[in-house]
Coordinates of C-alpha atoms in Angstrom, one line a residue:
M1 CA 2.2 -11.4 12.2
Y2 CA 5.7 -12.0 11.3
A3 CA 5.4 -12.1 7.8
R4 CA 4.5 -8.9 7.3
L5 CA 7.1 -8.0 10.0
K6 CA 9.5 -9.6 7.5
L7 CA 8.0 -8.7 3.9
L8 CA 8.0 -4.6 5.0
Q9 CA 11.6 -5.3 6.0
Q10 CA 12.6 -7.2 2.4
Y11 CA 11.0 -5.2 0.4
R12 CA 11.7 -0.7 -0.3
N13 CA 9.4 0.0 -3.1
I14 CA 5.5 -0.4 -3.0
A15 CA 3.3 0.5 -5.9
I16 CA -0.1 2.4 -4.7
V17 CA -2.5 1.4 -7.0
G18 CA -5.3 4.0 -6.8
V19 CA -3.9 6.7 -5.2
S20 CA -5.0 9.9 -4.8
A21 CA -4.1 13.4 -5.1
D22 CA -6.8 14.4 -2.0
Q23 CA -4.5 15.3 0.3
Y24 CA -7.2 13.5 2.3
R25 CA -7.8 10.1 1.0
P26 CA -5.9 7.3 2.6
S27 CA -4.3 6.3 -0.3
H28 CA -2.8 10.0 -0.6
F29 CA -2.0 9.2 3.4
V30 CA -0.3 6.4 3.1
A31 CA 1.4 7.8 0.2
I32 CA 3.1 10.2 2.4
Y33 CA 4.0 7.9 5.1
M34 CA 6.2 5.2 3.6
K35 CA 7.3 7.3 1.2
A36 CA 8.6 8.9 4.5
E37 CA 9.7 6.5 5.8
G38 CA 12.2 5.8 3.2
Y39 CA 10.0 3.8 1.0
N40 CA 10.6 4.6 -2.5
I41 CA 6.4 4.2 -4.2
V42 CA 5.4 4.4 -7.5
L43 CA 2.2 6.1 -8.2
I44 CA -0.2 4.6 -9.7
N45 CA -3.6 5.3 -11.1
P46 CA -5.3 5.7 -14.7
R47 CA -6.9 9.8 -14.1
Y48 CA -3.9 10.5 -12.6
A49 CA -1.6 9.4 -15.1
G50 CA 1.3 11.6 -16.6
Q51 CA 1.1 14.5 -13.6
T52 CA 2.6 14.3 -10.2
I53 CA 2.4 13.9 -7.2
L54 CA 4.5 14.1 -4.0
G55 CA 7.1 15.1 -6.3
K56 CA 6.7 11.6 -8.1
K57 CA 5.2 11.1 -11.4
V58 CA 2.0 8.5 -11.9
Y59 CA 2.0 6.0 -14.3
A60 CA -1.5 4.5 -15.3
S61 CA -0.9 1.3 -15.5
L62 CA 1.9 -1.0 -13.4
S63 CA 3.4 -2.1 -17.1
E64 CA 3.8 1.4 -18.3
A65 CA 6.1 2.0 -15.0
K66 CA 7.6 -0.9 -14.7
A67 CA 8.5 0.0 -18.9
A68 CA 9.7 3.1 -17.2
G69 CA 11.8 1.5 -15.1
E70 CA 10.4 1.7 -12.4
T71 CA 11.2 -1.3 -9.8
I72 CA 7.8 -2.7 -8.3
E73 CA 8.2 -5.1 -4.9
I74 CA 4.8 -4.7 -2.9
V75 CA 1.7 -4.2 -4.8
D76 CA -0.3 -1.9 -2.6
V77 CA -4.5 -1.8 -3.5
F78 CA -6.4 0.9 -2.9
R79 CA -9.4 -0.2 -5.1
K80 CA -12.9 -1.7 -4.8
A81 CA -13.0 -6.3 -4.2
A82 CA -13.9 -6.9 -8.2
D83 CA -11.5 -4.5 -8.9
T84 CA -8.3 -6.2 -8.0
P85 CA -8.6 -9.6 -10.5
P86 CA -7.1 -7.7 -13.3
I87 CA -4.1 -5.9 -11.1
A88 CA -3.4 -9.3 -9.1
E89 CA -2.9 -10.3 -13.0
E90 CA -0.7 -7.2 -13.4
A91 CA 1.1 -7.5 -10.9
I92 CA 1.7 -11.0 -12.1
K93 CA 2.8 -10.2 -15.2
I94 CA 5.7 -7.4 -14.3
G95 CA 7.5 -9.7 -10.7
A96 CA 6.0 -8.5 -7.9
K97 CA 7.0 -10.0 -5.3
V98 CA 3.6 -8.6 -3.3
L99 CA 0.4 -8.7 -3.9
W100 CA -0.9 -6.4 -0.9
L101 CA -4.9 -5.8 -0.4
Q102 CA -5.8 -2.3 2.2
L103 CA -7.8 -2.4 4.7
G104 CA -11.2 -3.4 4.0
I105 CA -11.0 -5.2 1.1
R106 CA -11.6 -9.2 1.1
N107 CA -10.6 -11.6 -2.3
D108 CA -9.7 -14.8 -1.7
E109 CA -9.4 -15.7 -5.7
V110 CA -7.7 -13.2 -6.6
G111 CA -5.0 -14.3 -3.6
A112 CA -5.2 -17.7 -4.7
R113 CA -3.7 -17.1 -8.0
A114 CA -1.0 -14.5 -6.2
R115 CA 0.0 -17.7 -4.3
E116 CA -0.1 -19.8 -6.7
A117 CA 1.7 -17.7 -9.0
G118 CA 4.0 -17.1 -5.9
L119 CA 3.5 -14.1 -3.9
L120 CA 2.8 -13.6 -1.1
F121 CA -0.4 -12.0 -0.2
V122 CA -2.5 -9.6 2.4
Q123 CA -5.0 -8.5 2.0
D124 CA -7.6 -6.7 4.6
R125 CA -4.9 -4.7 6.8
C126 CA -3.4 -1.1 6.2
I127 CA 0.7 -1.0 4.8
K128 CA 1.1 2.6 7.5
M129 CA -0.7 0.7 10.2
E130 CA 1.1 -2.3 10.0
H131 CA 4.9 -0.6 10.1
A132 CA 3.7 1.9 12.8
R133 CA 3.1 -1.3 14.9
F134 CA 6.2 -2.6 13.9
F135 CA 8.9 -0.2 13.7
G136 CA 8.2 2.0 17.3
G137 CA 4.2 2.9 16.9
L138 CA 3.9 5.7 15.6
H139 CA 5.3 9.7 15.3
T140 CA 4.6 12.5 13.2
V141 CA 3.5 11.5 10.1
G142 CA 1.0 9.1 11.8
L143 CA -0.1 12.1 13.5
N144 CA 0.8 9.9 17.2
T145 CA 0.3 13.6 19.1
G146 CA 1.0 12.3 22.1
V147 CA -2.6 13.7 23.3
I148 CA -5.3 11.7 23.9
L149 CA -8.0 12.6 22.3
S150 CA -12.0 9.8 23.4
R151 CA -11.8 9.2 27.8
M152 CA -14.3 7.2 29.1
R153 CA -16.9 8.9 30.9
L154 CA -17.5 8.4 34.2

C-alpha cells in the first residue's frame, strides 16, 4: 500500500493507454481526475490519434508520444489483460518507471516482465481510487457529495 503512495508522490507524468472520448467511460473520468489533481496526462489511443481530448493531443502509441517530447513515468493501462504484453514492452522501451494495470486487469506474466526490466508494477488497482484514498478522500471531482446513497433497511 505504501509503495503505491510513494509512486503517486514521486511521479507526476501519467500516460493513459486506452483513454476514451466518451465522458462516461472510466478511462475518461480517470484522466479528468488526475489532470485536476495536477498530474500531467498523456493520452494514448490509436482510435483518436491526432484528435484532442480534455485539451490534450491524443497519440497512437507510447512511442509516438515519447518521440513528440512527452514525459512518461507511469503507464496506466485500460486494456484487456491479453492486450497488455505489447504495451509492457513499449513501456520498457520508452523508459517508463511504472506499469499500472487498472482495476480488473491482471497479468502476472506482464508483471514479471516489467519487474525484470526494472519497472515498478501495479495491477488490478484504479489509480484514481488509490489517489483519493491517500490524499484526503474524494472531493467534487471524485463525486463525494456528502450524500449517503445507500442505507441499511430494517
